[in-house]
Coordinates of N, CA and C and ligand atoms in Angstrom, one line a residue:
M2 N -8.6 13.1 -12.9 CA -8.3 11.9 -13.8 C -9.0 10.8 -13.4
K3 N -9.7 9.9 -14.3 CA -10.2 8.4 -13.7 C -9.0 7.6 -13.5
R4 N -9.6 7.0 -12.0 CA -8.9 5.6 -11.5 C -8.6 4.8 -12.3
K5 N -8.0 3.8 -13.2 CA -8.3 2.6 -13.7 C -8.3 1.5 -13.4
I6 N -9.5 0.8 -13.4 CA -10.0 -0.5 -13.2 C -9.4 -1.7 -14.3
V7 N -8.8 -2.8 -14.0 CA -9.0 -4.0 -15.0 C -9.7 -5.1 -14.7
F8 N -10.9 -5.3 -15.2 CA -11.9 -6.4 -15.0 C -11.2 -7.3 -15.8
A9 N -10.4 -8.7 -15.2 CA -9.6 -9.9 -15.5 C -10.7 -11.1 -15.8
T10 N -11.6 -10.2 -17.2 CA -12.3 -11.2 -18.0 C -12.5 -10.7 -19.1
S11 N -13.1 -11.7 -19.9 CA -13.1 -11.6 -21.4 C -14.7 -11.7 -21.7
N12 N -15.4 -12.2 -20.5 CA -16.9 -12.4 -20.7 C -17.6 -10.6 -20.6
P13 N -18.1 -10.6 -21.8 CA -18.9 -8.9 -22.2 C -20.0 -9.0 -21.0
G14 N -20.7 -9.9 -20.7 CA -21.8 -9.8 -20.0 C -21.4 -9.1 -18.4
K15 N -20.5 -9.7 -17.9 CA -19.6 -9.4 -16.9 C -18.9 -8.1 -17.0
M16 N -18.3 -7.6 -18.0 CA -17.8 -6.1 -18.0 C -19.2 -5.3 -18.0
R17 N -20.2 -5.7 -18.8 CA -21.6 -4.5 -18.8 C -21.9 -4.7 -16.8
E18 N -22.0 -5.9 -16.0 CA -22.4 -5.8 -14.7 C -21.6 -4.8 -14.4
I19 N -20.2 -4.9 -13.9 CA -19.2 -4.3 -13.4 C -19.3 -2.5 -14.1
R20 N -19.5 -2.6 -15.1 CA -19.4 -0.8 -15.4 C -20.9 -0.3 -14.8
E21 N -22.1 -1.2 -14.8 CA -23.1 -0.4 -14.0 C -22.9 -0.9 -12.8
I22 N -22.4 -1.2 -12.1 CA -21.8 -1.0 -10.5 C -21.0 -0.2 -9.9
L23 N -19.7 -0.3 -10.9 CA -18.6 0.6 -10.5 C -18.1 1.9 -11.8
G24 N -18.6 1.8 -12.6 CA -18.2 2.9 -13.8 C -19.0 4.6 -13.4
G25 N -18.5 5.5 -13.7 CA -19.1 6.5 -13.3 C -17.6 7.4 -13.3
E26 N -18.1 8.4 -12.2 CA -16.8 9.6 -12.7 C -15.7 9.0 -12.1
D27 N -15.6 8.3 -11.4 CA -14.2 7.9 -10.5 C -13.4 7.0 -11.2
F28 N -14.0 5.9 -12.1 CA -13.3 4.8 -12.2 C -13.5 4.7 -13.8
E29 N -12.2 4.4 -14.4 CA -12.5 3.8 -16.1 C -12.2 2.3 -16.1
I30 N -13.2 1.7 -16.2 CA -13.3 0.4 -16.5 C -12.6 -0.3 -17.6
L31 N -11.8 -1.3 -17.8 CA -11.4 -2.0 -19.1 C -11.3 -3.0 -18.8
S32 N -11.4 -4.2 -20.0 CA -11.3 -5.5 -20.0 C -10.0 -5.7 -20.3
M33 N -9.4 -6.9 -20.0 CA -8.1 -7.5 -20.2 C -7.5 -6.9 -21.8
K34 N -8.5 -7.2 -22.4 CA -8.3 -7.1 -23.6 C -7.9 -5.3 -24.1
E35 N -8.8 -4.6 -23.4 CA -8.8 -3.2 -23.9 C -7.6 -2.9 -22.9
A36 N -7.2 -3.8 -22.3 CA -5.9 -3.0 -21.4 C -4.5 -3.4 -21.5
G37 N -5.0 -4.5 -23.3 CA -3.5 -4.8 -23.6 C -3.2 -6.1 -23.4
I38 N -4.0 -6.7 -22.3 CA -3.2 -7.6 -21.4 C -4.0 -8.9 -21.9
D39 N -2.6 -10.1 -22.3 CA -3.3 -11.4 -22.7 C -2.2 -12.5 -21.9
C40 N -3.0 -13.2 -21.2 CA -1.9 -14.0 -20.5 C -2.8 -15.4 -20.2
D41 N -2.4 -16.5 -20.1 CA -3.0 -18.0 -19.8 C -3.1 -17.8 -18.1
I42 N -3.8 -18.0 -17.7 CA -3.8 -18.4 -16.2 C -4.6 -19.7 -15.8
I43 N -3.9 -20.6 -15.0 CA -4.2 -21.8 -14.5 C -5.1 -21.8 -13.3
E44 N -6.3 -21.6 -13.2 CA -6.9 -21.9 -12.0 C -6.8 -23.1 -11.4
D45 N -5.9 -23.5 -10.1 CA -5.9 -24.4 -9.9 C -6.4 -24.0 -8.3
G46 N -6.7 -23.4 -7.8 CA -6.9 -22.8 -6.4 C -8.3 -24.0 -6.0
Q47 N -8.1 -24.0 -4.4 CA -8.9 -25.0 -3.7 C -10.1 -24.2 -3.4
T48 N -10.2 -23.2 -3.3 CA -11.5 -22.0 -3.1 C -11.7 -21.1 -4.3
F49 N -13.2 -20.5 -4.1 CA -13.1 -19.5 -5.4 C -12.2 -18.2 -4.7
E50 N -12.2 -17.8 -3.8 CA -11.2 -16.8 -2.8 C -9.8 -17.1 -3.7
E51 N -9.4 -18.4 -3.5 CA -8.1 -18.9 -4.3 C -8.1 -18.2 -5.5
N52 N -8.9 -18.9 -6.4 CA -8.7 -18.8 -7.8 C -9.0 -17.2 -8.0
S53 N -9.8 -16.9 -7.6 CA -9.8 -15.1 -7.9 C -8.9 -14.6 -7.7
L54 N -8.1 -14.7 -6.5 CA -6.7 -14.1 -6.4 C -5.7 -14.5 -7.3
I55 N -5.7 -16.0 -7.9 CA -4.7 -16.2 -8.6 C -4.7 -15.6 -9.9
K56 N -6.3 -15.2 -10.5 CA -6.5 -14.2 -11.4 C -6.1 -12.8 -11.6
S57 N -6.4 -12.2 -10.1 CA -6.2 -10.5 -10.1 C -4.7 -10.5 -9.9
R58 N -4.0 -11.6 -8.9 CA -2.6 -11.1 -8.7 C -1.9 -11.6 -10.4
E59 N -2.0 -12.5 -11.1 CA -1.1 -12.5 -12.7 C -1.7 -11.2 -13.2
V60 N -2.9 -10.9 -13.3 CA -3.2 -9.9 -14.3 C -2.3 -8.5 -13.7
A61 N -2.3 -8.7 -12.4 CA -1.9 -7.2 -11.8 C -0.2 -7.0 -11.9
K62 N 0.1 -8.2 -12.7 CA 2.2 -8.4 -13.0 C 2.2 -7.3 -14.0
Y63 N 1.0 -7.1 -15.0 CA 1.0 -6.3 -16.4 C 0.5 -5.3 -16.4
A64 N -0.5 -4.8 -15.2 CA -1.3 -4.1 -15.4 C -1.3 -2.4 -14.9
K65 N 0.6 -2.3 -14.8 CA 1.0 -0.9 -14.5 C 0.2 -0.4 -12.7
D66 N -0.4 0.9 -13.0 CA -1.0 1.7 -12.2 C -2.4 1.4 -12.3
A67 N -3.0 0.2 -12.5 CA -4.3 0.1 -12.6 C -5.1 -1.1 -11.5
I68 N -5.7 -0.9 -10.5 CA -6.4 -1.5 -9.7 C -6.8 -2.9 -10.7
V69 N -6.3 -4.2 -10.1 CA -7.2 -5.5 -11.1 C -8.1 -5.9 -10.3
L70 N -9.5 -6.1 -10.8 CA -10.5 -7.1 -10.0 C -10.2 -8.4 -10.9
A71 N -10.5 -9.7 -9.9 CA -11.1 -10.6 -11.3 C -12.2 -11.4 -10.2
D72 N -12.8 -12.3 -10.7 CA -14.0 -12.8 -9.9 C -13.6 -14.6 -10.0
D73 N -14.9 -15.2 -9.2 CA -14.2 -16.9 -9.4 C -15.9 -17.1 -9.0
S74 N -16.5 -17.9 -9.7 CA -18.0 -18.2 -9.3 C -18.1 -19.8 -9.5
G75 N -19.4 -20.1 -8.9 CA -19.6 -21.4 -9.4 C -21.0 -21.8 -8.3
L76 N -21.8 -23.3 -8.4 CA -22.9 -24.0 -8.0 C -22.0 -24.7 -6.7
E77 N -22.7 -24.4 -5.5 CA -22.8 -25.5 -4.8 C -23.8 -26.2 -4.0
I78 N -23.9 -27.4 -4.3 CA -24.9 -28.5 -4.2 C -25.0 -29.4 -2.9
D79 N -25.8 -28.8 -1.7 CA -25.1 -29.1 -0.7 C -25.3 -31.3 -0.3
A80 N -26.3 -31.7 -1.0 CA -26.5 -33.0 -1.3 C -25.7 -33.7 -2.1
L81 N -24.7 -33.0 -2.5 CA -23.7 -33.5 -3.3 C -22.4 -32.9 -3.0
N82 N -22.3 -32.9 -1.5 CA -20.8 -32.7 -1.2 C -20.5 -31.0 -1.7
K83 N -21.2 -30.0 -1.9 CA -20.7 -28.9 -2.6 C -20.6 -29.1 -3.7
E84 N -20.5 -30.1 -4.8 CA -20.1 -30.3 -6.0 C -21.3 -29.3 -6.8
P85 N -20.8 -29.1 -7.8 CA -19.6 -29.1 -8.7 C -18.6 -27.9 -8.0
G86 N -18.9 -27.2 -7.3 CA -18.0 -26.0 -6.7 C -17.4 -25.3 -7.5
V87 N -15.9 -25.3 -7.2 CA -15.1 -24.6 -8.1 C -14.5 -25.0 -9.4
Y88 N -15.1 -26.7 -9.6 CA -15.0 -27.3 -11.1 C -16.3 -27.0 -11.9
S89 N -17.2 -25.8 -11.5 CA -18.2 -25.5 -12.0 C -18.4 -25.5 -13.5
A90 N -17.3 -25.0 -14.1 CA -17.4 -24.9 -15.6 C -16.6 -26.2 -16.0
R91 N -16.4 -26.7 -15.6 CA -15.3 -28.1 -16.3 C -16.2 -28.9 -15.6
Y92 N -16.9 -29.1 -14.9 CA -18.1 -30.0 -14.2 C -18.3 -31.0 -16.1
M93 N -18.3 -32.0 -15.8 CA -18.4 -33.2 -16.6 C -17.9 -32.6 -18.2
G94 N -16.6 -31.6 -18.2 CA -16.2 -31.5 -19.4 C -16.4 -30.2 -19.9
E95 N -15.0 -29.2 -20.4 CA -16.0 -27.6 -20.6 C -16.7 -27.5 -21.5
D96 N -16.8 -28.5 -22.5 CA -17.5 -28.5 -23.8 C -19.1 -29.1 -23.8
T97 N -19.1 -29.8 -22.5 CA -20.5 -30.3 -22.3 C -21.4 -29.6 -22.4
S98 N -22.5 -29.6 -22.8 CA -23.7 -28.6 -22.5 C -24.1 -28.7 -21.4
Y99 N -24.8 -27.4 -21.3 CA -25.5 -27.5 -19.8 C -26.4 -27.9 -19.6
D100 N -27.4 -28.1 -20.9 CA -28.3 -29.3 -20.7 C -28.0 -30.5 -20.1
I101 N -26.9 -30.9 -20.9 CA -26.4 -32.2 -20.3 C -26.1 -32.0 -18.7
K102 N -25.0 -31.0 -18.6 CA -24.6 -31.1 -16.9 C -26.0 -30.5 -15.9
N103 N -26.6 -30.1 -16.9 CA -28.2 -29.8 -15.5 C -29.0 -31.2 -15.6
A104 N -29.3 -31.7 -16.6 CA -30.1 -32.6 -16.5 C -29.0 -34.3 -15.5
N105 N -27.8 -34.0 -15.6 CA -27.1 -35.2 -14.9 C -27.5 -34.4 -13.4
L106 N -27.2 -33.2 -12.9 CA -27.1 -32.9 -11.7 C -28.5 -33.5 -11.0
I107 N -29.9 -33.4 -11.8 CA -31.2 -33.6 -11.4 C -31.2 -35.0 -10.8
E108 N -30.3 -35.7 -12.1 CA -30.6 -36.9 -12.0 C -30.1 -37.5 -10.9
R109 N -28.8 -36.9 -10.3 CA -28.2 -37.4 -9.2 C -29.0 -37.0 -7.9
L110 N -29.6 -36.1 -7.9 CA -30.7 -35.6 -6.7 C -31.9 -36.7 -7.0
D111 N -31.7 -37.9 -7.9 CA -33.0 -38.4 -7.6 C -33.4 -39.2 -6.4
G112 N -34.7 -38.9 -5.8 CA -35.1 -39.0 -4.5 C -34.7 -38.2 -3.5
V113 N -34.1 -37.2 -3.6 CA -33.9 -36.3 -2.6 C -35.1 -35.5 -2.4
A114 N -35.4 -34.8 -1.3 CA -36.9 -34.1 -0.9 C -36.3 -32.8 -0.8
K115 N -37.3 -31.9 -1.5 CA -37.0 -30.6 -1.6 C -36.4 -29.9 -0.5
E116 N -36.5 -30.0 0.8 CA -35.6 -29.7 1.8 C -34.1 -30.0 2.2
D117 N -33.6 -30.9 0.9 CA -32.4 -31.5 1.3 C -31.8 -31.2 -0.1
R118 N -32.6 -30.0 -0.9 CA -31.8 -30.1 -2.1 C -31.5 -28.6 -2.1
G119 N -30.7 -28.0 -1.3 CA -30.5 -26.4 -0.9 C -29.0 -26.4 -1.9
A120 N -28.7 -24.9 -2.5 CA -27.6 -25.2 -3.2 C -27.7 -23.9 -3.3
R121 N -26.0 -23.4 -3.4 CA -26.1 -21.7 -3.7 C -25.1 -21.3 -5.0
F122 N -25.2 -20.1 -5.2 CA -24.3 -19.7 -6.3 C -23.4 -18.7 -5.5
V123 N -21.9 -18.9 -5.5 CA -21.0 -18.2 -4.8 C -20.1 -17.6 -5.9
C124 N -20.0 -16.3 -5.4 CA -19.0 -15.5 -6.5 C -18.0 -14.8 -5.5
A125 N -16.5 -15.3 -5.6 CA -15.7 -14.1 -5.1 C -14.8 -13.4 -5.8
V126 N -14.9 -12.3 -5.4 CA -14.0 -11.2 -6.4 C -12.8 -10.5 -5.6
S127 N -11.9 -10.3 -6.0 CA -10.5 -10.0 -5.4 C -10.0 -8.7 -6.3
A128 N -9.3 -7.7 -5.7 CA -8.8 -6.7 -6.1 C -7.3 -6.7 -5.5
V129 N -6.4 -6.5 -6.6 CA -5.1 -6.1 -5.9 C -4.7 -4.8 -6.7
F130 N -4.3 -3.7 -5.7 CA -4.0 -2.6 -5.6 C -2.6 -2.3 -6.4
P131 N -2.4 -1.1 -6.9 CA -1.0 -1.0 -7.5 C 0.3 -0.9 -6.0
D132 N -0.6 -0.3 -4.7 CA 0.6 -0.4 -4.0 C 0.7 -1.6 -3.1
G133 N 0.0 -2.9 -3.8 CA 0.1 -4.4 -3.4 C -0.9 -4.8 -2.6
Y134 N -1.7 -3.9 -1.9 CA -2.4 -4.3 -0.9 C -3.8 -5.1 -1.6
E135 N -4.6 -6.0 -1.0 CA -5.5 -7.1 -1.7 C -6.7 -6.7 -0.7
A136 N -7.7 -7.5 -1.3 CA -9.0 -7.5 -0.7 C -9.6 -8.4 -1.3
V137 N -10.5 -9.3 -0.7 CA -11.3 -10.5 -1.0 C -12.5 -10.6 -0.5
V138 N -13.5 -10.3 -1.5 CA -15.1 -10.5 -0.8 C -15.8 -11.7 -1.6
R139 N -16.9 -12.2 -0.6 CA -17.7 -12.8 -1.1 C -19.0 -12.9 -1.1
G140 N -20.0 -13.0 -2.3 CA -21.2 -13.2 -2.4 C -22.0 -14.1 -2.7
T141 N -23.5 -14.3 -2.2 CA -23.7 -15.6 -2.1 C -25.3 -15.4 -2.6
I142 N -25.9 -16.6 -3.1 CA -27.7 -16.6 -3.5 C -28.1 -17.9 -3.0
E143 N -28.9 -18.0 -2.2 CA -29.5 -19.6 -1.7 C -30.6 -19.6 -2.7
G144 N -30.7 -21.0 -2.8 CA -31.9 -21.7 -3.6 C -31.9 -23.4 -3.6
Y145 N -32.7 -23.6 -4.5 CA -32.3 -25.3 -4.3 C -32.6 -25.9 -5.9
I146 N -32.0 -27.3 -6.1 CA -32.0 -27.6 -7.3 C -33.8 -28.2 -7.4
G147 N -33.8 -27.9 -8.4 CA -35.8 -28.3 -8.9 C -35.6 -29.5 -9.6
W148 N -36.8 -30.5 -10.3 CA -37.0 -31.3 -10.7 C -36.5 -30.9 -12.3
E149 N -37.0 -29.9 -12.8 CA -36.8 -29.8 -14.4 C -36.5 -28.5 -14.3
A150 N -35.9 -28.0 -15.6 CA -35.4 -26.7 -16.1 C -36.5 -25.7 -16.5
Q151 N -36.2 -24.5 -16.3 CA -37.1 -23.7 -16.4 C -36.6 -22.5 -16.9
G152 N -36.9 -21.5 -17.8 CA -36.6 -20.5 -17.6 C -35.7 -20.4 -19.2
Q153 N -35.8 -19.2 -19.9 CA -34.7 -18.8 -21.1 C -33.5 -17.9 -21.1
N154 N -33.4 -17.3 -20.0 CA -32.7 -16.3 -19.7 C -31.5 -17.0 -18.8
G155 N -30.6 -15.6 -18.5 CA -29.6 -16.4 -17.8 C -28.2 -17.3 -18.3
F156 N -27.4 -18.2 -17.7 CA -26.8 -19.3 -18.5 C -26.5 -20.2 -17.5
G157 N -25.4 -21.3 -18.0 CA -25.0 -22.0 -16.8 C -26.1 -22.9 -15.8
Y158 N -26.1 -22.9 -14.8 CA -26.6 -23.4 -14.4 C -28.2 -22.8 -13.7
D159 N -28.4 -21.8 -14.3 CA -29.4 -21.1 -13.9 C -30.9 -21.5 -14.0
P160 N -31.1 -22.4 -15.0 CA -32.3 -23.3 -15.5 C -32.6 -24.0 -14.7
I161 N -32.1 -24.4 -13.7 CA -32.3 -25.6 -12.5 C -32.3 -25.2 -11.4
F162 N -31.8 -23.6 -11.1 CA -31.4 -23.0 -9.6 C -32.8 -22.2 -9.4
Y163 N -33.6 -22.8 -8.6 CA -34.8 -22.2 -8.1 C -34.9 -21.3 -6.9
L164 N -35.0 -20.2 -7.0 CA -35.3 -19.3 -5.5 C -36.3 -19.9 -4.4
W165 N -35.8 -20.1 -3.2 CA -36.4 -20.8 -2.2 C -38.0 -20.1 -2.2
D166 N -37.8 -18.5 -2.0 CA -39.3 -17.8 -2.0 C -40.0 -17.4 -3.1
K167 N -39.5 -17.6 -4.2 CA -40.3 -17.5 -5.7 C -40.8 -18.9 -6.1
D168 N -40.1 -19.7 -6.0 CA -40.3 -21.2 -6.9 C -40.6 -20.8 -8.4
V169 N -39.6 -19.8 -8.5 CA -38.9 -19.8 -10.1 C -37.5 -19.7 -10.1
T170 N -37.0 -20.1 -11.3 CA -35.5 -20.2 -11.5 C -34.9 -18.8 -11.6
T171 N -33.4 -18.6 -11.7 CA -33.0 -17.7 -12.1 C -32.5 -17.3 -13.5
A172 N -32.9 -18.4 -14.5 CA -33.1 -18.0 -15.5 C -34.5 -17.7 -16.0
S173 N -35.6 -17.6 -15.1 CA -37.1 -16.7 -14.9 C -36.5 -15.5 -15.1
L174 N -35.8 -15.0 -14.8 CA -35.6 -13.4 -14.0 C -35.0 -12.5 -15.3
S175 N -35.5 -11.2 -15.1 CA -34.9 -10.6 -16.4 C -33.0 -10.1 -15.3
P176 N -32.6 -9.7 -16.8 CA -31.3 -9.9 -16.3 C -31.0 -8.8 -15.4
E177 N -31.8 -7.4 -15.0 CA -31.7 -6.5 -13.9 C -32.4 -7.2 -12.8
E178 N -33.5 -8.2 -12.9 CA -33.9 -8.6 -11.4 C -32.6 -9.5 -11.0
K179 N -32.0 -10.1 -11.9 CA -31.3 -11.3 -11.7 C -29.7 -10.7 -11.0
N180 N -29.4 -9.2 -11.6 CA -28.2 -8.7 -11.3 C -28.4 -8.2 -9.8
A181 N -29.7 -8.0 -9.5 CA -30.0 -6.8 -8.2 C -29.9 -8.2 -7.1
I182 N -29.8 -9.3 -7.1 CA -29.9 -10.1 -6.4 C -28.9 -11.3 -6.0
S183 N -27.8 -11.2 -7.3 CA -27.1 -12.3 -7.4 C -25.9 -12.3 -6.8
H184 N -25.3 -13.7 -7.0 CA -24.2 -13.7 -6.1 C -23.0 -12.4 -6.5
R185 N -22.7 -12.4 -7.7 CA -22.1 -11.5 -8.6 C -22.5 -9.9 -8.2
G186 N -23.5 -9.9 -8.5 CA -24.0 -8.5 -8.2 C -23.5 -8.0 -6.4
Q187 N -23.9 -8.7 -5.6 CA -23.5 -8.7 -4.4 C -22.0 -8.6 -3.9
A188 N -21.0 -9.4 -4.7 CA -19.8 -9.2 -4.6 C -18.7 -8.1 -5.2
L189 N -20.0 -7.7 -6.2 CA -19.2 -6.2 -6.8 C -19.8 -5.2 -6.1
R190 N -20.8 -5.6 -5.3 CA -21.0 -4.2 -4.9 C -20.3 -4.4 -3.4
L191 N -20.1 -5.1 -3.0 CA -19.2 -5.3 -1.6 C -17.7 -5.1 -2.0
I192 N -17.1 -4.9 -3.3 CA -15.6 -4.8 -4.0 C -15.5 -3.6 -3.7
K193 N -16.6 -2.8 -4.3 CA -16.9 -1.7 -4.5 C -16.4 -0.6 -3.2
K194 N -17.0 -1.0 -2.0 CA -17.0 -0.5 -0.8 C -15.2 -0.8 -0.4
E195 N -14.7 -1.6 -0.9 CA -13.4 -1.7 -0.3 C -12.8 -0.9 -1.1
I196 N -12.5 -0.7 -2.6 CA -12.0 0.1 -3.3 C -12.2 1.4 -2.8
L197 N -13.5 1.9 -2.8 CA -13.5 3.5 -2.3 C -12.7 3.4 -1.0
K198 N -13.0 2.8 -0.3 CA -12.2 2.6 1.0 C -10.8 2.7 1.4
H199 N -10.4 2.0 0.0 CA -8.8 2.4 -0.1 C -8.1 3.2 -0.6
E200 N -9.2 3.5 -1.4 CA -8.5 4.9 -2.4 C -9.3 5.9 -1.7
N201 N -9.8 6.3 -0.4 CA -10.6 7.2 0.1 C -11.3 8.2 -0.4
I202 N -12.1 7.6 -1.1 CA -13.2 8.1 -1.7 C -14.5 8.1 -0.8
S203 N -15.4 9.1 -0.4 CA -16.6 8.4 0.1 C -17.6 8.4 -0.6
C204 N -18.7 7.5 -0.1 CA -19.7 7.5 -1.5 C -20.9 8.0 -1.0
Ligands
IMP326 P1 -16.4 -18.3 -13.6 O1 -16.5 -17.8 -12.6 O2 -16.9 -17.3 -14.6 O3 -15.4 -19.0 -14.0 O4 -18.0 -19.4 -13.7 C1 -17.8 -20.5 -13.6 C2 -19.2 -21.5 -13.9 O5 -19.9 -21.5 -12.7 C3 -19.5 -21.2 -14.8 O6 -19.3 -21.6 -15.7 C4 -21.2 -21.8 -14.6 O7 -21.1 -23.0 -14.8 C5 -21.3 -21.4 -13.2 N1 -22.0 -20.0 -12.8 C6 -21.3 -19.0 -11.9 N2 -22.6 -18.0 -12.1 C7 -23.6 -18.3 -12.3 C8 -24.7 -17.6 -12.8 O8 -25.1 -16.8 -12.3 N3 -25.7 -19.0 -13.3 C9 -25.5 -19.8 -13.8 N4 -24.4 -20.8 -13.6 C10 -23.2 -19.7 -13.3

């Protein structure tokens, strides 16, 4: 019988990505809704890891014998003291458009040279197992904040996040290209290893 995994998200894009990475013969991956779980979670942690664990621990209370996964991600800009960081979704208000948020970040970097515009997307993924065991991993992708938005794909801060080696934004990559190198893709592949190890499944 397949092992059940509940991914604590309501984002269809994240569900697709985790199914690509972890789905298959060993695991059945359910969203919170599919698992019949509905709970309000206050993400008041100081780090991506803390916020991810807050979510997976809370959902694990309702998930019976399933493994629960949760992620938390965001953008850190070095010249802005790692802002917006864990406040990435809430930066300038949840309802403010990313066109406005992105323009604001570019404006705040006025006069900053390319080499000092370093930034990274960070993603922490945690797993809580039915036996109480917990694992947390982190994936990152390094880049810099450009001077103008570029690209039509992706979401959030993708249009201003340029890759050092290609000088294009993650909004210019196809979903497959982005998943192959993204912070979330990396973290999901790392948590897969942790799950297989804890479940004694060889890869
Ligand atoms: P959450 O982890 O889904 O809460 O995402 C936090 C926020 O970080 C998002 O709302 C975006 O603002 C930002 N973010 C996280 N990952 C990405 C990404 O891959 N591209 C662009 N923005 C991202």
